[in-house]
CSV table of C-alpha atoms and ligand atoms in Angstrom, one decimal:
chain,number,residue,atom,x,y,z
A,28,UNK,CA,10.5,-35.5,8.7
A,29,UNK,CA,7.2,-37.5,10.1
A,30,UNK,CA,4.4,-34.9,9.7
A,31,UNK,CA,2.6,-35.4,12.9
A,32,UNK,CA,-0.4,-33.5,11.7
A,33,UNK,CA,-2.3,-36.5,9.2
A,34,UNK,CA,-5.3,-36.8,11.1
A,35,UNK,CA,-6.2,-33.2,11.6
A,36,UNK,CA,-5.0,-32.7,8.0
A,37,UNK,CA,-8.1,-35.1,7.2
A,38,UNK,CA,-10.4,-32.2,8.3
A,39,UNK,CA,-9.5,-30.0,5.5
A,40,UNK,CA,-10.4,-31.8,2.2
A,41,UNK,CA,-9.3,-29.1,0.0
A,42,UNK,CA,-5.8,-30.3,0.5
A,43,UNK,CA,-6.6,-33.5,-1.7
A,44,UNK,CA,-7.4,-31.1,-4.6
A,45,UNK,CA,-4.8,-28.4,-4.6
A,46,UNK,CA,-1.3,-27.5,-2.0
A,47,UNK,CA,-2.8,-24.4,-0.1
A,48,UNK,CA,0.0,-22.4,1.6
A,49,UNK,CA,-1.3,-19.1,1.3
A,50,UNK,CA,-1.9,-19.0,5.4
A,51,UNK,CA,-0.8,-15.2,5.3
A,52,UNK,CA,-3.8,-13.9,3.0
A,53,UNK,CA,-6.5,-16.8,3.8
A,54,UNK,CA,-6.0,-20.0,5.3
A,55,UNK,CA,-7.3,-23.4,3.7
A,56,UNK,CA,-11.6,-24.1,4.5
A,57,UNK,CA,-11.8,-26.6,7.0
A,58,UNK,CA,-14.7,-29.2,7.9
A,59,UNK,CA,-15.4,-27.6,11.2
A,60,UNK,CA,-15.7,-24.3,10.1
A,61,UNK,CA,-18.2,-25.0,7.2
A,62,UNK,CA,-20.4,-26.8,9.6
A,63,UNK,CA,-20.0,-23.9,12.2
A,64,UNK,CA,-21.6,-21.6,8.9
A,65,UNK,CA,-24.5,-23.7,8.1
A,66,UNK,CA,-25.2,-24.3,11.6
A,67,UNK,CA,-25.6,-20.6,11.5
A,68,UNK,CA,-27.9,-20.6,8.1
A,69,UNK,CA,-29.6,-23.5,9.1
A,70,UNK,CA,-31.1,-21.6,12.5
A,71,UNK,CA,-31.9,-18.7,10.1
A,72,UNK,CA,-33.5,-20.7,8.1
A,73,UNK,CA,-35.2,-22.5,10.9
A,74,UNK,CA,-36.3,-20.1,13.8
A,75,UNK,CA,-36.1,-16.7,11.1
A,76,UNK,CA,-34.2,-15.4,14.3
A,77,UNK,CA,-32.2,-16.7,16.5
A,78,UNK,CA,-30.7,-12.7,18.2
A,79,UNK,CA,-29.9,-14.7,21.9
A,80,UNK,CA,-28.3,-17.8,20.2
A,81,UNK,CA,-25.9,-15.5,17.6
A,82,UNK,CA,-25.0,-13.5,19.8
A,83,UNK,CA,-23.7,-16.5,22.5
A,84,UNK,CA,-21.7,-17.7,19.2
A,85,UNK,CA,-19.6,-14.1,19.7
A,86,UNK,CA,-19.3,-14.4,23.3
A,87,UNK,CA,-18.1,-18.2,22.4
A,88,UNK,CA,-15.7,-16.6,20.2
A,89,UNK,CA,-14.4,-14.2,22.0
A,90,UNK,CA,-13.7,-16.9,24.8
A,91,UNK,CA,-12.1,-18.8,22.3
A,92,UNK,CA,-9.8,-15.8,21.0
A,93,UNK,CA,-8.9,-14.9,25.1
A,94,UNK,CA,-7.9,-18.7,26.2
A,95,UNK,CA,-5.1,-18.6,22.8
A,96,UNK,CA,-3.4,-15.0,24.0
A,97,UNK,CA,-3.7,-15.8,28.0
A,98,UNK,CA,-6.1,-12.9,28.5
A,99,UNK,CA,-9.9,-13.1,30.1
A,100,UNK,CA,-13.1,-12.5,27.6
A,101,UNK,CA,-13.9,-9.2,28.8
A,102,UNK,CA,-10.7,-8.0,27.7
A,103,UNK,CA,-11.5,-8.9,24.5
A,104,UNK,CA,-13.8,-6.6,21.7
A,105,UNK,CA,-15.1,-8.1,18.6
A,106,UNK,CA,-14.7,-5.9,15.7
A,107,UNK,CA,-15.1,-6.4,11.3
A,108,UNK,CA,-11.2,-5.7,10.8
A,109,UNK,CA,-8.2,-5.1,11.9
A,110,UNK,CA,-8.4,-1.5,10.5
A,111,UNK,CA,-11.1,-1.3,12.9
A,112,UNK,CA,-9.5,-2.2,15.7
A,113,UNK,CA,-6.7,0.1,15.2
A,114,UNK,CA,-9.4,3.2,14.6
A,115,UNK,CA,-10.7,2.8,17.7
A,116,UNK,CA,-7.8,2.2,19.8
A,117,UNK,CA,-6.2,5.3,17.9
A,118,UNK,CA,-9.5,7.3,19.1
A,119,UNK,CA,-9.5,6.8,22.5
A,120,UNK,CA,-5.8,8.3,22.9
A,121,UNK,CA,-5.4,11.8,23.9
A,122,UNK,CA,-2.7,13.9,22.3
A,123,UNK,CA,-1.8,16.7,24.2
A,124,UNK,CA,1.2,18.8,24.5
A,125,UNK,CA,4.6,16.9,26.1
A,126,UNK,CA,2.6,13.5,24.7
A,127,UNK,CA,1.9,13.7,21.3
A,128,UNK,CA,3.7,10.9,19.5
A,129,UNK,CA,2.8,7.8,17.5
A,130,UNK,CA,5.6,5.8,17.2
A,131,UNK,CA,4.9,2.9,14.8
A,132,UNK,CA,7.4,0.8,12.0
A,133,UNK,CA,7.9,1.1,7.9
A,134,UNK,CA,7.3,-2.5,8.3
A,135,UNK,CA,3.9,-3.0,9.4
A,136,UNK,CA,1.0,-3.3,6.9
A,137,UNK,CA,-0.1,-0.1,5.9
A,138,UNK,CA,-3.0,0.2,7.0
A,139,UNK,CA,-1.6,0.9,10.4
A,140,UNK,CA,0.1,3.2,9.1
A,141,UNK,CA,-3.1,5.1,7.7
A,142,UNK,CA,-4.8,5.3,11.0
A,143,UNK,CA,-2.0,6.5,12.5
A,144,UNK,CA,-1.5,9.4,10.1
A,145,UNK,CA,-5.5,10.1,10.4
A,146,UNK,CA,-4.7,11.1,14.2
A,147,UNK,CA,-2.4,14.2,13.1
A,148,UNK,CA,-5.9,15.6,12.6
A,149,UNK,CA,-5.9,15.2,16.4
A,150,UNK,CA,-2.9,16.6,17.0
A,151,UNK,CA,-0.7,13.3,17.1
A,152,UNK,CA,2.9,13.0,15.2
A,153,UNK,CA,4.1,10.1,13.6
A,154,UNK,CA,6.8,8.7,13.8
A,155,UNK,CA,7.9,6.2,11.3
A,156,UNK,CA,10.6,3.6,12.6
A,157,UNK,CA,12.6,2.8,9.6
A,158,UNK,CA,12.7,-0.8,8.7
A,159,UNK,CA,16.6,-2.4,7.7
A,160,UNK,CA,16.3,-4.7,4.8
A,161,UNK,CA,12.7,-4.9,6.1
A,162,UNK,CA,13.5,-5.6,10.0
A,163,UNK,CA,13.4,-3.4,12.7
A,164,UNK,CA,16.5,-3.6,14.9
A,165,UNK,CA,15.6,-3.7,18.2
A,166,UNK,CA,17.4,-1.0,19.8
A,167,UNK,CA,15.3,1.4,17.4
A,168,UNK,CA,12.5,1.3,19.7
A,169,UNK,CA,14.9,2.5,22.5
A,170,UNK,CA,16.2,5.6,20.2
A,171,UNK,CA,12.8,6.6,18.5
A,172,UNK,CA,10.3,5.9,21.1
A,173,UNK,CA,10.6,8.6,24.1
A,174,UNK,CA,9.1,10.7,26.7
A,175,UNK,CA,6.7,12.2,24.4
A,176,UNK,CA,5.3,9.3,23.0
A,177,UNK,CA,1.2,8.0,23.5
A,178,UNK,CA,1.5,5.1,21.3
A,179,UNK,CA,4.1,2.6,20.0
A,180,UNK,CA,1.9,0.5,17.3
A,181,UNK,CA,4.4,-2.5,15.9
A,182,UNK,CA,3.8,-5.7,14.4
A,183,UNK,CA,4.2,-9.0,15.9
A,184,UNK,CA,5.3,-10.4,12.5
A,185,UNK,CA,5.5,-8.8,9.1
A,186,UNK,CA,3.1,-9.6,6.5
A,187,UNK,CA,5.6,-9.0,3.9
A,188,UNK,CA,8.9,-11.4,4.7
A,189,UNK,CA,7.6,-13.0,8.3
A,190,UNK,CA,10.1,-11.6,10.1
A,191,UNK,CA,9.1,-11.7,13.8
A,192,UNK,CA,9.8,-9.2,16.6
A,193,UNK,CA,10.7,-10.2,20.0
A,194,UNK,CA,7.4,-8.5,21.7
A,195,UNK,CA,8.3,-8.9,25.3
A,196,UNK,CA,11.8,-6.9,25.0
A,197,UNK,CA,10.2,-3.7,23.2
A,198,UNK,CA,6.7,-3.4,25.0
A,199,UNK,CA,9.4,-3.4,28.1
A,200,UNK,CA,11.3,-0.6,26.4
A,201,UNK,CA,8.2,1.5,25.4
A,202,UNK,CA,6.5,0.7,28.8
A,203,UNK,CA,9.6,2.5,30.8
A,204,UNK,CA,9.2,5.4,28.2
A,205,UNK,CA,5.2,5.8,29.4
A,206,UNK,CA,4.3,4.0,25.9
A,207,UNK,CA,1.3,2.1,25.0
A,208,UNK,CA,2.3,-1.0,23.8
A,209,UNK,CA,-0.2,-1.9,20.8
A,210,UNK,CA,0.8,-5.4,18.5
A,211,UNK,CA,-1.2,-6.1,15.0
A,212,UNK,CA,-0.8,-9.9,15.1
A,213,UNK,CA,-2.6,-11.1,12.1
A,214,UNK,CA,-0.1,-12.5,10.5
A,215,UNK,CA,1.1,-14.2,14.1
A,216,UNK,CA,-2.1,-15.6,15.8
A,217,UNK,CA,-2.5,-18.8,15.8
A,218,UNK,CA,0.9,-19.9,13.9
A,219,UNK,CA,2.9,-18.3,16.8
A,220,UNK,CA,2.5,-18.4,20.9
A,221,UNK,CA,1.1,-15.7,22.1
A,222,UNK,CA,0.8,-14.4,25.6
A,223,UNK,CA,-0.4,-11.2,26.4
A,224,UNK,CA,0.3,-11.3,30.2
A,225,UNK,CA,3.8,-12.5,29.8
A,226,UNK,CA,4.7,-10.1,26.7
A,227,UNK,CA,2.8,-6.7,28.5
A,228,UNK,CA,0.9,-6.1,25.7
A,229,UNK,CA,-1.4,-3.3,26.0
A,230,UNK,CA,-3.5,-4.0,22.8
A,231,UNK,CA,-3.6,-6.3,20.1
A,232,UNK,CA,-5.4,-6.7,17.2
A,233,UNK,CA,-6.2,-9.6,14.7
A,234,UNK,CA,-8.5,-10.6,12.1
A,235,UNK,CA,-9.1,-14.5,11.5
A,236,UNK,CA,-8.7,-14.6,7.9
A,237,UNK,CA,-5.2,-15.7,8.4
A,238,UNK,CA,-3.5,-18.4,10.9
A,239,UNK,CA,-6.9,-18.0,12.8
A,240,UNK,CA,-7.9,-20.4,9.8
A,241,UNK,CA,-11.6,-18.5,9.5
A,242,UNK,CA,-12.9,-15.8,6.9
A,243,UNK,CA,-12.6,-12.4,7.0
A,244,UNK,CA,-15.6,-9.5,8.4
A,245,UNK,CA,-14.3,-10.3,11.9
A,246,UNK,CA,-11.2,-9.0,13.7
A,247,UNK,CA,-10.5,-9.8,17.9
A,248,UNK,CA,-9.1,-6.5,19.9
A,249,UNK,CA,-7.5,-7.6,23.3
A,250,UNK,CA,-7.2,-4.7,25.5
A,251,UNK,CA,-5.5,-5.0,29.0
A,252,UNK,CA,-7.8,-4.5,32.0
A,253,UNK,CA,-6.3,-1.6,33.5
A,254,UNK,CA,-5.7,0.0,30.4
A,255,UNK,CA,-9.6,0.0,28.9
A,256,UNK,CA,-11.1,1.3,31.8
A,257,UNK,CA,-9.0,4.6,30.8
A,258,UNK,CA,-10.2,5.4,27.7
A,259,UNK,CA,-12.8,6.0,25.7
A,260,UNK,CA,-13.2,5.3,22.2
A,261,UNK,CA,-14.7,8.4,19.6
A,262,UNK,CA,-14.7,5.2,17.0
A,263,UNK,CA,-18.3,4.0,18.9
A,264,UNK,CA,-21.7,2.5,18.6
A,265,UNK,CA,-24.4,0.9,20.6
A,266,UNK,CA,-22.3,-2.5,21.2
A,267,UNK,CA,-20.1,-0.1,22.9
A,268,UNK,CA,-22.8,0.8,25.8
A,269,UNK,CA,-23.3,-0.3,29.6
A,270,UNK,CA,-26.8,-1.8,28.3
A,271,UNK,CA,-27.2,-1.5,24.5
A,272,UNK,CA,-30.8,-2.9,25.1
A,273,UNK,CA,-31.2,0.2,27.1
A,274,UNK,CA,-32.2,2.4,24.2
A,275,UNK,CA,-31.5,5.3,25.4
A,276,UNK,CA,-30.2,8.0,22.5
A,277,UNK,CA,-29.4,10.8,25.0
A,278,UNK,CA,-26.6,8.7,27.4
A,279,UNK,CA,-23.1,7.8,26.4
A,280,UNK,CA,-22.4,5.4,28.6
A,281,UNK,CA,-18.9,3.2,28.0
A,282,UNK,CA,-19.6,-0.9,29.3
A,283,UNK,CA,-16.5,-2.3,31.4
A,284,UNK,CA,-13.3,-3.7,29.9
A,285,UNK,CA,-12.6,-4.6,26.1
A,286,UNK,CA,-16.5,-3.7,25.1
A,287,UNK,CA,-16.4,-0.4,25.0
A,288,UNK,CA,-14.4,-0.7,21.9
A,289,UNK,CA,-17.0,-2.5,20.6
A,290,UNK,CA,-19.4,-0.6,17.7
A,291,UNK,CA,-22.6,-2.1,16.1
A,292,UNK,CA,-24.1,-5.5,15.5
A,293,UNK,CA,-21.2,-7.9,15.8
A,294,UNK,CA,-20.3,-10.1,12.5
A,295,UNK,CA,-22.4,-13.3,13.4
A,296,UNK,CA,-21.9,-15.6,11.3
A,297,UNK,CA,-18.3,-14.9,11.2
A,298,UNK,CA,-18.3,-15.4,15.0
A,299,UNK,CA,-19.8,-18.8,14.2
A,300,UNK,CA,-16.5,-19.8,11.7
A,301,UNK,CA,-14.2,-17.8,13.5
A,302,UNK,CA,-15.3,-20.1,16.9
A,303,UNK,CA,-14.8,-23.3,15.0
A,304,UNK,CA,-11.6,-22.3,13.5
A,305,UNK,CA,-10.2,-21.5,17.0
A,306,UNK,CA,-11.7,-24.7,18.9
A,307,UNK,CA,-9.4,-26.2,15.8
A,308,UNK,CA,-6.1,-24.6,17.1
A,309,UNK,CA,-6.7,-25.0,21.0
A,310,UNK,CA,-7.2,-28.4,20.0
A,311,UNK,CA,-3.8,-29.1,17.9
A,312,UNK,CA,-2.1,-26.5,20.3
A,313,UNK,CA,-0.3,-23.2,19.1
A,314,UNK,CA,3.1,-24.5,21.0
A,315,UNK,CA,3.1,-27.9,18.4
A,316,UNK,CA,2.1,-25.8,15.7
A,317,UNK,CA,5.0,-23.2,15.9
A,318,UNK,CA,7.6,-26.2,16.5
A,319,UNK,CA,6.4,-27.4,13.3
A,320,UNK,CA,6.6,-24.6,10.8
A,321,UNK,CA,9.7,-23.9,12.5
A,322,UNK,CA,11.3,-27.0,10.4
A,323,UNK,CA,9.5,-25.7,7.5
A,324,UNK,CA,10.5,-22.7,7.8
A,325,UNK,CA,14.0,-24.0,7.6
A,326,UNK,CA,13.1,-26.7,4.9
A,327,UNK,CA,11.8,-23.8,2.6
A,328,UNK,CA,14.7,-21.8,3.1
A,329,UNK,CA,17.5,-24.0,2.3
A,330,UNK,CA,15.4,-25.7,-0.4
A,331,UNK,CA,14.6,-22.4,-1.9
A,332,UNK,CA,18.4,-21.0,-1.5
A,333,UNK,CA,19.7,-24.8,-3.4
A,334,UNK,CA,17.4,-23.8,-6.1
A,335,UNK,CA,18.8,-20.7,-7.0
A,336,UNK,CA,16.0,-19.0,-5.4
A,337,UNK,CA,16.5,-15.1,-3.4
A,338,UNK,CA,15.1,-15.1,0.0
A,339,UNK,CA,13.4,-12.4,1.3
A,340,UNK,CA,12.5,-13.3,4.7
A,341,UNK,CA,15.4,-14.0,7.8
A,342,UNK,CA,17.2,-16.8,7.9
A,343,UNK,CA,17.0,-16.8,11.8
A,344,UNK,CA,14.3,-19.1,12.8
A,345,UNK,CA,14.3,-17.3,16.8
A,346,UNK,CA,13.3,-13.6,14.1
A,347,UNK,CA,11.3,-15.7,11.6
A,348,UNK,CA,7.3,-17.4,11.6
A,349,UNK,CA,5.7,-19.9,9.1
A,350,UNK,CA,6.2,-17.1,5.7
A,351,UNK,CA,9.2,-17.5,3.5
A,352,UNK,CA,9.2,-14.9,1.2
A,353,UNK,CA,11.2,-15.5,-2.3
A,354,UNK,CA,11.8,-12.5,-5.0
A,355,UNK,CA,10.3,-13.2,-8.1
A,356,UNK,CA,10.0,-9.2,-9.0
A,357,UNK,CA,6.1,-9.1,-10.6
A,358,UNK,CA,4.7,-11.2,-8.4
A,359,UNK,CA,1.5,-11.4,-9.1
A,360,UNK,CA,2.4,-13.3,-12.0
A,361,UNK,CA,3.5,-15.9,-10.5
A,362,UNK,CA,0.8,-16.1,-8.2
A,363,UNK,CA,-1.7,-17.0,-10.8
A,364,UNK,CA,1.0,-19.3,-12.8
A,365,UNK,CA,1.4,-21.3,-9.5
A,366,UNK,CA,-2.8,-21.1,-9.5
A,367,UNK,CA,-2.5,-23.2,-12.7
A,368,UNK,CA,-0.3,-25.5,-11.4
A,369,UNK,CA,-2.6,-26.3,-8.0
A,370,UNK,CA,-0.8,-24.5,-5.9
A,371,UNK,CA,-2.2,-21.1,-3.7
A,372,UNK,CA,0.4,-18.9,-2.5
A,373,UNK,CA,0.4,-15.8,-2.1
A,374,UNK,CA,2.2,-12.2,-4.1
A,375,UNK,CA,3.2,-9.2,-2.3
A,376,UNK,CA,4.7,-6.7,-4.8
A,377,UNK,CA,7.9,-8.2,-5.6
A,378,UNK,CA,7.4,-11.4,-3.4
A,379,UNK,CA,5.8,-14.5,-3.6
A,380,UNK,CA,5.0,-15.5,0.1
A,381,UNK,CA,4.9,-19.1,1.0
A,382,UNK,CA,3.4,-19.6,3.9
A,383,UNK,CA,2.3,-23.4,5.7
A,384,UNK,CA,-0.1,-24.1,8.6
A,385,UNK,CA,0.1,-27.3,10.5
A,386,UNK,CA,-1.7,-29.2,7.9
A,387,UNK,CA,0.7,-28.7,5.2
A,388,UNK,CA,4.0,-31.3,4.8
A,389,UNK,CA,7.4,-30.6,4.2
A,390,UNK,CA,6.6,-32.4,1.0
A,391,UNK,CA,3.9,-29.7,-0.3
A,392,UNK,CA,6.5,-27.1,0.5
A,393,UNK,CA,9.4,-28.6,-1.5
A,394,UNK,CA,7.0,-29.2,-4.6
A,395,UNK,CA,6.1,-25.3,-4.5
A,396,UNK,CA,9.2,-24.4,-3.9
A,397,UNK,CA,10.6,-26.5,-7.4
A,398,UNK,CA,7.9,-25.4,-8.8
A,399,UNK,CA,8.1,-21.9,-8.3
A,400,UNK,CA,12.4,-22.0,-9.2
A,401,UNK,CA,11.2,-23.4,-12.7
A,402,UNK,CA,8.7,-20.7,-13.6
A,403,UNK,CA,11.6,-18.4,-12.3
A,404,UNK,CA,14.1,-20.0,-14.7
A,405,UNK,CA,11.3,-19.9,-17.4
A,406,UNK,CA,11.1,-16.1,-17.0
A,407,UNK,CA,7.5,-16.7,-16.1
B,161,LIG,C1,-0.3,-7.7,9.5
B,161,LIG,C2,-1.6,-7.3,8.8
B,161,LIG,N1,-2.3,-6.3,9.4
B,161,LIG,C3,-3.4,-5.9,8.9
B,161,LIG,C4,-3.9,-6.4,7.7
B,161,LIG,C5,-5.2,-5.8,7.2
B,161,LIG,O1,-6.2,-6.2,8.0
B,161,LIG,P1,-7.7,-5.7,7.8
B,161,LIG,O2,-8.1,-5.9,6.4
B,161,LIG,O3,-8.5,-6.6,8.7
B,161,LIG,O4,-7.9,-4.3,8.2
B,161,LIG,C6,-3.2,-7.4,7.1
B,161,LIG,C7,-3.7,-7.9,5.8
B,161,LIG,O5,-3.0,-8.6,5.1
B,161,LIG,C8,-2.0,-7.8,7.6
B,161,LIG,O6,-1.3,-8.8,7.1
């Protein structure tokens, strides 16, 4: 295969000293990025403060974050984590008599589940769709999510195997049952196309630790226009305010659009990386990027399955993103054994993830691969 990515690859130097496919716990540092975060220490250091300039690097970033899902800035809230965003959202729902569910999966990460299960303080259910062999089949959403449901909280893609839902499909099903449709795509954004408009997403949430290629302390919320004007989130702060400048203790105003969700002083300088790391993406564009760990998707699977390996992850590439999951049992082992060997991947209980960005060759991924089915053999 001709990797089609060697100049942009260029831009992230740490590929020259160790293979880095660890894209669904922390991407590889880029040039970019690092000059984004001194650019931020070095007006610090200049002007002592700089509050107009920061805080046009968030606004930057949240235009950034809108133009990869298709939605406009002000449907976007800039939060620390995806935790966060998920608190919010969760408490601005109402959970009243006749609508009191929460459906969400077994599959997502679980600390979506957590916030969920907070809100039975509030009077909401949950509802745990069960995951088959760690995939949700979709006609669960149409027999678990019903009439009396507030909230259907799913992931886009599953942080522990990569399996990927198709989004449009359920947020139609959950729509016709008066559901909120809300999607945690961390472990999708920026690897996989997304498009909020087209998919009727209602909210979604991501850090940029991940595909986002940034660091973590900062986390995007989308929420749809006609959707935010609705609500108002309990999970507050000044940020959150028609005029935050207004001072004013004694008046809890809520701003338009996504900002209401906002809380307190925004993560700055992880606006600044998170900025750069986007511009990166817009730049190579999301569509070449999920054609292309699409093949190595399929490279790792049929390299890992010739080496003896079990595969955790589907085999499907239309159900599948970049993460090919491969039982090891004790993973964490073999996380740091494949450390010693220059390679970052990344353990999830019994799993060793590995998971490619555009910058990585089919090449990196076979070496991992071999490398991984010989510590196997070894019995670590
Ligand atoms: C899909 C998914 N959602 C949420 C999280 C946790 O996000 P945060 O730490 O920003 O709350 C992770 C972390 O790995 C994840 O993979």
């Amino acid at each position: 295969m001709i990797f089609p990515f060697a100049k942009e690859r260029e831009q992230f130097p740490i590929l020259n000293e160790m293979t880095q496919l660890s894209s669904c716990s922390q991407s590889a540092i880029s040039i970019p990025v690092k000059e984004a975060m001194n650019e931020y220490m070095d007006s610090w250091s200049r002007e002592g403060m700089d509050w107009m300039g920061w805080m046009e690097r968030v606004e930057r970033a949240k235009a950034s974050f809108a133009s990869l899902i298709n939605a406009s800035p002000d449907e976007i809230a800039v939060l620390s984590s995806v935790s966060e965003c998920t608190s919010s959202v969760a408490s601005a729902l109402t959970y009243s008599k006749g609508r009191h569910k929460i459906c969400t999966t077994e599959i997502d990460f679980p600390c979506i589940g957590h916030v969920w299960l907070a809100q039975q303080e509030r009077g909401g259910e949950v509802q745990f769709i069960p995951g088959e062999d760690h995939k949700v089949p979709l006609e669960y959403y149409e027999k678990y999510v019903d009439e009396q449901t507030v909230v259907t909280s799913i992931p886009h893609v599953s942080y522990y195997n990569g399996f990927k839902q198709d989004i449009k499909k359920i947020a139609s099903i959950v729509h016709r049952k008066g559901s909120y449709c809300f999607v945690d795509a961390y472990q999708s954004a920026g690897s996989v196309q997304i498009d909020v408009k087209d998919m009727d997403i209602d909210f979604l949430a991501a850090g940029s630790q991940k595909y986002l290629l940034g660091i973590p302390g900062i986390a995007f919320l989308y929420v749809k226009k006609e959707v935010a004007n609705e609500l108002k989130p309990m999970v507050t702060g000044w940020f959150g305010r028609v005029n935050p400048f207004a001072f004013d203790i004694k008046l809890l105003d809520y701003a338009d659009g996504a900002r209401r969700f906002e809380t307190g002083t925004p993560p700055m300088i992880n606006a600044y990386a998170a900025d750069a790391a986007i511009q990166t993406l817009l730049k190579v564009g999301v569509d070449h990027i999920e054609t292309y760990l699409q093949k190595l998707s399929q490279t790792a699977i049929a390299h890992a399955k010739e080496r003896g390996l079990i595969v955790a992850s589907p085999e499907n590439m239309e159900e599948k993103a970049s993460n090919t999951a491969i039982f090891t049992g004790e993973a964490s082992i073999y996380e740091r054994k494949m450390k010693e060997r220059g390679f970052i991947v990344s353990a999830r209980n019994d799993v060793i993830r590995i998971a490619p960005h555009f910058y990585n060759t089919e090449n990196e991924v076979i070496v991992a691969i071999d490398t991984l089915a010989e510590l196997v053999r070894d019995g670590k």
